[in-house]
Amino acid sequence: MLGERVAIVGAGYTPLRPISPEVSFREMIFEAAVKAYADAGIRPHDVSTFVSVAEDYNDGTAITDEYVPDQLGAVLKPVQTVSGDGITGLASLVMQLETGQLDLAVIEGHSKASNVVRPAHIQAFALDPIYARPLAFHPNYVAGLEMRAFLAATGNTEAQAALVAALNRASALRNPLAAYPARMTADDVLTSRPEAEPLKRGDIAATADGAIVLVLARESQLARYKLNGRPVFINGIGWGQHTPNIEERDLHRAIYAEQSGRMAYKMAGITNPASQIDFAEVDDTFSYKQLQHLEALGLAETGQAGRLLEQGVFSPGGALPVNVSGGHLGCGYTHEMAGLRSVLEVVLQLRGTAGERQLPGVRVGLAQSWRGIPTTSGAVAVLGRE
Amino acid sequence: MKPFSGTSLTDHALTTGEVLLTYWKVKAEYQWDAGLAMSTYLNGLKQGKLLGIHCPQCRRTLIPPRVFCELCFRPLDQWVELANIGKINTYSVSYVNWDATRRQTPEVPAVIEIDGASPGMGILHLMGEVGDTLEAITRRLKVGTPVQAVWKPDSEREGAITDIRYFRPIG
Ligand SMILES: [Zn+2]
């Protein structure tokens, strides 16, 4: 149980794009920060603590957090890097606020994925150096192994996974932030180039550049800072991970998502997620991941996610809309920032400011993240209007 | 000295494979977007100019430039051309290469406060025409010694910090 509730009171972001050659990562963060502070109605001088989610190997600079404070208005303030996905960073910031010693806090995520010349080599560098790396497969094979195990164990199909990609790319057409909106069919995905079979090119989210800044406050401080707009409360947050050894994993399961879901639900008092959660943004870095994550989070029974998808349950007009933003498949995968992008969509929806893709009457939303290949770590946040 | 108890690790154990090591060379390659501030600055260097930027709020002139003032947290766009002279803020005399081998003649990295920029604003570069020995260098260079940029010829400049060959003491 949280001691005092924490709310997201400001959000700033740049659009996501496949490349962004006209701005440096600092200038991109500055844009997002200026917008976030204006959105919250605060000055950066009022903020007591900052978290940056970043991975040095993705940024291409060691101890990359040293390069973050200037563009956040965080000069001479505490800045901490969480080298994990955005929701794990958010959890760390919530814990800082839970001490009761700090009022306003800021989290920053950014992606310059386009600046990494050999992304597969960076991914491979995260594999076990003795048992996995010398085999020298393209690291996407880890997703291929998982996908086959998941489909075999649950009865979900390749065609249903392909439909995830087609639907998310189509949803992105209604999201001005998205980098990869497209009209395509499940067949287009199924007939796209095989990568790590059963995984095809169309099943894989392409990377994007962008920056997101969120402002957080303790509930008791909302009136004091005369904050603009509607606060969105973090009612539960959780994280988890499984073994680093690929050969020891339950490759069909997303155990990290099961764990983090349980932790967040307990905190938020959620006992029946499928009926208590109004909509969700779940990680879909690979199409099958969306189905696997929905089942791990209890938002679909084991083996049912694909069928429910076909029935339209997860569509914008369905009973439990999933990835109305377009997900990572439609918006672009943004490394450590990816979890914050999912949180951002939940915030916009709960505020009622999601524009053309606004879901009517939503009160509780879930955002879930995975740290990508080859990890088994991830996090979940349950957010609410009240 | 009394020997430690136990079995010590020998060079022999490592070279014969009794104790195994594993080797990996990471292929980490990047192509960073310089962005607005850095691109403008680097283009200036290509033309043989040092460009700074002025903040009308705190009235500082910043070099290297950025498109926001980190203290006032506001966007900046008042570019100014600065002289290619300045003063030594501090310097060091470096005798070691990256691979820890010793250098015969030392290198002299220095922080140079550029004339016309605000106090404490300067650029990191290297010194030249200062001699080859510690004695000669420390005699020639003091904190506060005036220095000037020595540029590469037009045809060799490419929009990089190395378009300045080095700074040399003047006066
Ligand atoms: Zn200023």
mmCIF file of N, CA and C in Angstrom, chain A residues 104-176:
data_model
loop_
_atom_site.group_PDB
_atom_site.id
_atom_site.type_symbol
_atom_site.label_atom_id
_atom_site.label_comp_id
_atom_site.label_asym_id
_atom_site.label_seq_id
_atom_site.Cartn_x
_atom_site.Cartn_y
_atom_site.Cartn_z
ATOM 1 N N LEU A 104 7.826 17.910 -5.401
ATOM 2 C CA LEU A 104 7.674 17.767 -6.845
ATOM 3 C C LEU A 104 8.856 16.999 -7.409
ATOM 4 N N ALA A 105 8.589 16.117 -8.358
ATOM 5 C CA ALA A 105 9.641 15.284 -8.916
ATOM 6 C C ALA A 105 9.425 15.158 -10.416
ATOM 7 N N VAL A 106 10.501 14.895 -11.129
ATOM 8 C CA VAL A 106 10.426 14.836 -12.589
ATOM 9 C C VAL A 106 11.135 13.592 -13.097
ATOM 10 N N ILE A 107 10.539 12.945 -14.083
ATOM 11 C CA ILE A 107 11.200 11.819 -14.750
ATOM 12 C C ILE A 107 11.337 12.142 -16.234
ATOM 13 N N GLU A 108 12.494 11.776 -16.765
ATOM 14 C CA GLU A 108 12.812 12.064 -18.164
ATOM 15 C C GLU A 108 13.192 10.775 -18.855
ATOM 16 N N GLY A 109 12.692 10.593 -20.085
ATOM 17 C CA GLY A 109 13.136 9.488 -20.927
ATOM 18 C C GLY A 109 13.401 10.026 -22.317
ATOM 19 N N HIS A 110 14.375 9.465 -22.995
ATOM 20 C CA HIS A 110 14.649 9.910 -24.361
ATOM 21 C C HIS A 110 15.174 8.741 -25.172
ATOM 22 N N SER A 111 15.021 8.858 -26.473
ATOM 23 C CA SER A 111 15.564 7.836 -27.361
ATOM 24 C C SER A 111 16.198 8.515 -28.561
ATOM 25 N N LYS A 112 17.445 8.152 -28.820
ATOM 26 C CA LYS A 112 18.088 8.505 -30.088
ATOM 27 C C LYS A 112 18.516 7.180 -30.710
ATOM 28 N N ALA A 113 17.530 6.280 -30.799
ATOM 29 C CA ALA A 113 17.817 4.947 -31.327
ATOM 30 C C ALA A 113 18.444 5.023 -32.716
ATOM 31 N N SER A 114 18.085 6.075 -33.474
ATOM 32 C CA SER A 114 18.605 6.192 -34.849
ATOM 33 C C SER A 114 20.112 6.440 -34.872
ATOM 34 N N ASN A 115 20.669 6.855 -33.737
ATOM 35 C CA ASN A 115 22.107 7.165 -33.690
ATOM 36 C C ASN A 115 22.973 5.931 -33.405
ATOM 37 N N VAL A 116 22.330 4.812 -33.089
ATOM 38 C CA VAL A 116 23.085 3.581 -32.837
ATOM 39 C C VAL A 116 23.294 2.891 -34.189
ATOM 40 N N VAL A 117 24.548 2.829 -34.605
ATOM 41 C CA VAL A 117 24.829 2.336 -35.963
ATOM 42 C C VAL A 117 24.615 0.826 -36.080
ATOM 43 N N ARG A 118 24.985 0.095 -35.034
ATOM 44 C CA ARG A 118 24.846 -1.368 -35.076
ATOM 45 C C ARG A 118 24.050 -1.854 -33.866
ATOM 46 N N PRO A 119 22.711 -1.639 -33.908
ATOM 47 C CA PRO A 119 21.902 -1.990 -32.736
ATOM 48 C C PRO A 119 21.991 -3.470 -32.354
ATOM 49 N N ALA A 120 22.117 -4.352 -33.326
ATOM 50 C CA ALA A 120 22.154 -5.780 -32.990
ATOM 51 C C ALA A 120 23.393 -6.101 -32.151
ATOM 52 N N HIS A 121 24.484 -5.385 -32.383
ATOM 53 C CA HIS A 121 25.692 -5.630 -31.603
ATOM 54 C C HIS A 121 25.521 -5.180 -30.151
ATOM 55 N N ILE A 122 24.747 -4.101 -29.974
ATOM 56 C CA ILE A 122 24.497 -3.629 -28.605
ATOM 57 C C ILE A 122 23.586 -4.634 -27.893
ATOM 58 N N GLN A 123 22.556 -5.117 -28.608
ATOM 59 C CA GLN A 123 21.676 -6.140 -28.023
ATOM 60 C C GLN A 123 22.470 -7.395 -27.674
ATOM 61 N N ALA A 124 23.336 -7.802 -28.586
ATOM 62 C CA ALA A 124 24.123 -9.017 -28.362
ATOM 63 C C ALA A 124 25.036 -8.858 -27.162
ATOM 64 N N PHE A 125 25.447 -7.628 -26.899
ATOM 65 C CA PHE A 125 26.346 -7.365 -25.772
ATOM 66 C C PHE A 125 25.637 -7.619 -24.438
ATOM 67 N N ALA A 126 24.305 -7.682 -24.455
ATOM 68 C CA ALA A 126 23.549 -7.972 -23.236
ATOM 69 C C ALA A 126 23.372 -9.477 -23.020
ATOM 70 N N LEU A 127 23.793 -10.283 -23.997
ATOM 71 C CA LEU A 127 23.668 -11.739 -23.850
ATOM 72 C C LEU A 127 24.800 -12.288 -22.997
ATOM 73 N N ASP A 128 24.595 -13.456 -22.422
ATOM 74 C CA ASP A 128 25.624 -14.083 -21.608
ATOM 75 C C ASP A 128 26.906 -14.252 -22.440
ATOM 76 N N PRO A 129 28.038 -13.735 -21.946
ATOM 77 C CA PRO A 129 29.253 -13.709 -22.772
ATOM 78 C C PRO A 129 29.855 -15.078 -23.054
ATOM 79 N N ILE A 130 29.559 -16.063 -22.232
ATOM 80 C CA ILE A 130 30.202 -17.367 -22.399
ATOM 81 C C ILE A 130 29.273 -18.366 -23.080
ATOM 82 N N TYR A 131 28.000 -18.369 -22.653
ATOM 83 C CA TYR A 131 27.093 -19.411 -23.151
ATOM 84 C C TYR A 131 26.285 -18.991 -24.378
ATOM 85 N N ALA A 132 26.041 -17.693 -24.540
ATOM 86 C CA ALA A 132 25.142 -17.284 -25.632
ATOM 87 C C ALA A 132 25.840 -16.498 -26.738
ATOM 88 N N ARG A 133 26.656 -15.532 -26.373
ATOM 89 C CA ARG A 133 27.245 -14.637 -27.376
ATOM 90 C C ARG A 133 28.092 -15.349 -28.430
ATOM 91 N N PRO A 134 28.941 -16.316 -28.028
ATOM 92 C CA PRO A 134 29.810 -16.941 -29.044
ATOM 93 C C PRO A 134 29.026 -17.646 -30.154
ATOM 94 N N LEU A 135 27.744 -17.975 -29.919
ATOM 95 C CA LEU A 135 26.955 -18.637 -30.966
ATOM 96 C C LEU A 135 26.627 -17.667 -32.095
ATOM 97 N N ALA A 136 26.681 -16.366 -31.777
ATOM 98 C CA ALA A 136 26.617 -15.304 -32.784
ATOM 99 C C ALA A 136 25.370 -15.313 -33.658
ATOM 100 N N PHE A 137 24.214 -15.661 -33.074
ATOM 101 C CA PHE A 137 22.944 -15.471 -33.791
ATOM 102 C C PHE A 137 22.549 -14.000 -33.692
ATOM 103 N N HIS A 138 21.790 -13.496 -34.662
ATOM 104 C CA HIS A 138 21.174 -12.171 -34.483
ATOM 105 C C HIS A 138 20.286 -12.257 -33.244
ATOM 106 N N PRO A 139 20.407 -11.301 -32.301
ATOM 107 C CA PRO A 139 19.711 -11.441 -31.005
ATOM 108 C C PRO A 139 18.202 -11.616 -31.097
ATOM 109 N N ASN A 140 17.575 -11.266 -32.202
ATOM 110 C CA ASN A 140 16.127 -11.477 -32.324
ATOM 111 C C ASN A 140 15.733 -12.952 -32.187
ATOM 112 N N TYR A 141 16.717 -13.849 -32.263
ATOM 113 C CA TYR A 141 16.378 -15.265 -32.114
ATOM 114 C C TYR A 141 15.721 -15.540 -30.764
ATOM 115 N N VAL A 142 16.084 -14.719 -29.740
ATOM 116 C CA VAL A 142 15.497 -14.925 -28.403
ATOM 117 C C VAL A 142 13.974 -14.779 -28.506
ATOM 118 N N ALA A 143 13.526 -13.780 -29.280
ATOM 119 C CA ALA A 143 12.085 -13.586 -29.463
ATOM 120 C C ALA A 143 11.500 -14.738 -30.287
ATOM 121 N N GLY A 144 12.257 -15.239 -31.252
ATOM 122 C CA GLY A 144 11.797 -16.385 -32.048
ATOM 123 C C GLY A 144 11.567 -17.604 -31.167
ATOM 124 N N LEU A 145 12.512 -17.854 -30.253
ATOM 125 C CA LEU A 145 12.379 -18.988 -29.319
ATOM 126 C C LEU A 145 11.141 -18.824 -28.454
ATOM 127 N N GLU A 146 10.978 -17.607 -27.921
ATOM 128 C CA GLU A 146 9.836 -17.331 -27.045
ATOM 129 C C GLU A 146 8.524 -17.475 -27.788
ATOM 130 N N MET A 147 8.481 -16.914 -29.005
ATOM 131 C CA MET A 147 7.222 -16.898 -29.752
ATOM 132 C C MET A 147 6.746 -18.314 -30.030
ATOM 133 N N ARG A 148 7.680 -19.185 -30.487
ATOM 134 C CA ARG A 148 7.284 -20.566 -30.775
ATOM 135 C C ARG A 148 6.798 -21.265 -29.505
ATOM 136 N N ALA A 149 7.531 -21.068 -28.393
ATOM 137 C CA ALA A 149 7.141 -21.710 -27.129
ATOM 138 C C ALA A 149 5.779 -21.198 -26.669
ATOM 139 N N PHE A 150 5.563 -19.890 -26.798
ATOM 140 C CA PHE A 150 4.301 -19.281 -26.346
ATOM 141 C C PHE A 150 3.112 -19.778 -27.170
ATOM 142 N N LEU A 151 3.288 -19.792 -28.500
ATOM 143 C CA LEU A 151 2.183 -20.247 -29.361
ATOM 144 C C LEU A 151 1.885 -21.722 -29.095
ATOM 145 N N ALA A 152 2.942 -22.533 -28.943
ATOM 146 C CA ALA A 152 2.742 -23.973 -28.712
ATOM 147 C C ALA A 152 2.048 -24.219 -27.378
ATOM 148 N N ALA A 153 2.434 -23.473 -26.353
ATOM 149 C CA ALA A 153 1.886 -23.723 -25.010
ATOM 150 C C ALA A 153 0.462 -23.222 -24.859
ATOM 151 N N THR A 154 0.090 -22.147 -25.577
ATOM 152 C CA THR A 154 -1.208 -21.518 -25.314
ATOM 153 C C THR A 154 -2.239 -21.759 -26.417
ATOM 154 N N GLY A 155 -1.796 -22.160 -27.592
ATOM 155 C CA GLY A 155 -2.752 -22.340 -28.680
ATOM 156 C C GLY A 155 -3.062 -21.060 -29.443
ATOM 157 N N ASN A 156 -2.489 -19.932 -29.006
ATOM 158 C CA ASN A 156 -2.589 -18.718 -29.842
ATOM 159 C C ASN A 156 -1.853 -19.001 -31.150
ATOM 160 N N THR A 157 -2.156 -18.231 -32.207
ATOM 161 C CA THR A 157 -1.602 -18.562 -33.528
ATOM 162 C C THR A 157 -0.735 -17.430 -34.078
ATOM 163 N N GLU A 158 0.087 -17.815 -35.073
ATOM 164 C CA GLU A 158 0.897 -16.825 -35.777
ATOM 165 C C GLU A 158 0.017 -15.757 -36.414
ATOM 166 N N ALA A 159 -1.139 -16.186 -36.931
ATOM 167 C CA ALA A 159 -2.037 -15.241 -37.599
ATOM 168 C C ALA A 159 -2.584 -14.225 -36.594
ATOM 169 N N GLN A 160 -2.841 -14.691 -35.352
ATOM 170 C CA GLN A 160 -3.343 -13.762 -34.327
ATOM 171 C C GLN A 160 -2.260 -12.767 -33.926
ATOM 172 N N ALA A 161 -1.023 -13.258 -33.855
ATOM 173 C CA ALA A 161 0.095 -12.345 -33.557
ATOM 174 C C ALA A 161 0.214 -11.318 -34.680
ATOM 175 N N ALA A 162 0.082 -11.781 -35.919
ATOM 176 C CA ALA A 162 0.169 -10.869 -37.069
ATOM 177 C C ALA A 162 -0.933 -9.824 -37.014
ATOM 178 N N LEU A 163 -2.106 -10.237 -36.527
ATOM 179 C CA LEU A 163 -3.229 -9.298 -36.420
ATOM 180 C C LEU A 163 -2.925 -8.192 -35.398
ATOM 181 N N VAL A 164 -2.200 -8.540 -34.329
ATOM 182 C CA VAL A 164 -1.779 -7.529 -33.343
ATOM 183 C C VAL A 164 -1.033 -6.414 -34.072
ATOM 184 N N ALA A 165 -0.063 -6.811 -34.913
ATOM 185 C CA ALA A 165 0.756 -5.823 -35.616
ATOM 186 C C ALA A 165 -0.101 -4.975 -36.552
ATOM 187 N N ALA A 166 -0.986 -5.616 -37.295
ATOM 188 C CA ALA A 166 -1.826 -4.880 -38.250
ATOM 189 C C ALA A 166 -2.742 -3.890 -37.526
ATOM 190 N N LEU A 167 -3.374 -4.343 -36.420
ATOM 191 C CA LEU A 167 -4.310 -3.474 -35.703
ATOM 192 C C LEU A 167 -3.582 -2.306 -35.035
ATOM 193 N N ASN A 168 -2.395 -2.575 -34.461
ATOM 194 C CA ASN A 168 -1.674 -1.499 -33.775
ATOM 195 C C ASN A 168 -1.165 -0.458 -34.762
ATOM 196 N N ARG A 169 -0.686 -0.932 -35.915
ATOM 197 C CA ARG A 169 -0.226 0.036 -36.921
ATOM 198 C C ARG A 169 -1.409 0.899 -37.381
ATOM 199 N N ALA A 170 -2.594 0.289 -37.476
ATOM 200 C CA ALA A 170 -3.786 1.042 -37.891
ATOM 201 C C ALA A 170 -4.217 2.028 -36.806
ATOM 202 N N SER A 171 -4.154 1.610 -35.529
ATOM 203 C CA SER A 171 -4.515 2.529 -34.432
ATOM 204 C C SER A 171 -3.617 3.751 -34.445
ATOM 205 N N ALA A 172 -2.350 3.557 -34.824
ATOM 206 C CA ALA A 172 -1.389 4.665 -34.844
ATOM 207 C C ALA A 172 -1.795 5.761 -35.827
ATOM 208 N N LEU A 173 -2.678 5.432 -36.777
ATOM 209 C CA LEU A 173 -3.155 6.454 -37.727
ATOM 210 C C LEU A 173 -3.897 7.571 -37.002
ATOM 211 N N ARG A 174 -4.434 7.279 -35.808
ATOM 212 C CA ARG A 174 -5.165 8.298 -35.051
ATOM 213 C C ARG A 174 -4.291 8.952 -33.971
ATOM 214 N N ASN A 175 -2.987 8.653 -34.006
ATOM 215 C CA ASN A 175 -2.080 9.218 -32.996
ATOM 216 C C ASN A 175 -1.017 10.084 -33.671
ATOM 217 N N PRO A 176 -1.120 11.404 -33.513
ATOM 218 C CA PRO A 176 -0.162 12.284 -34.193
ATOM 219 C C PRO A 176 1.279 12.099 -33.711
#
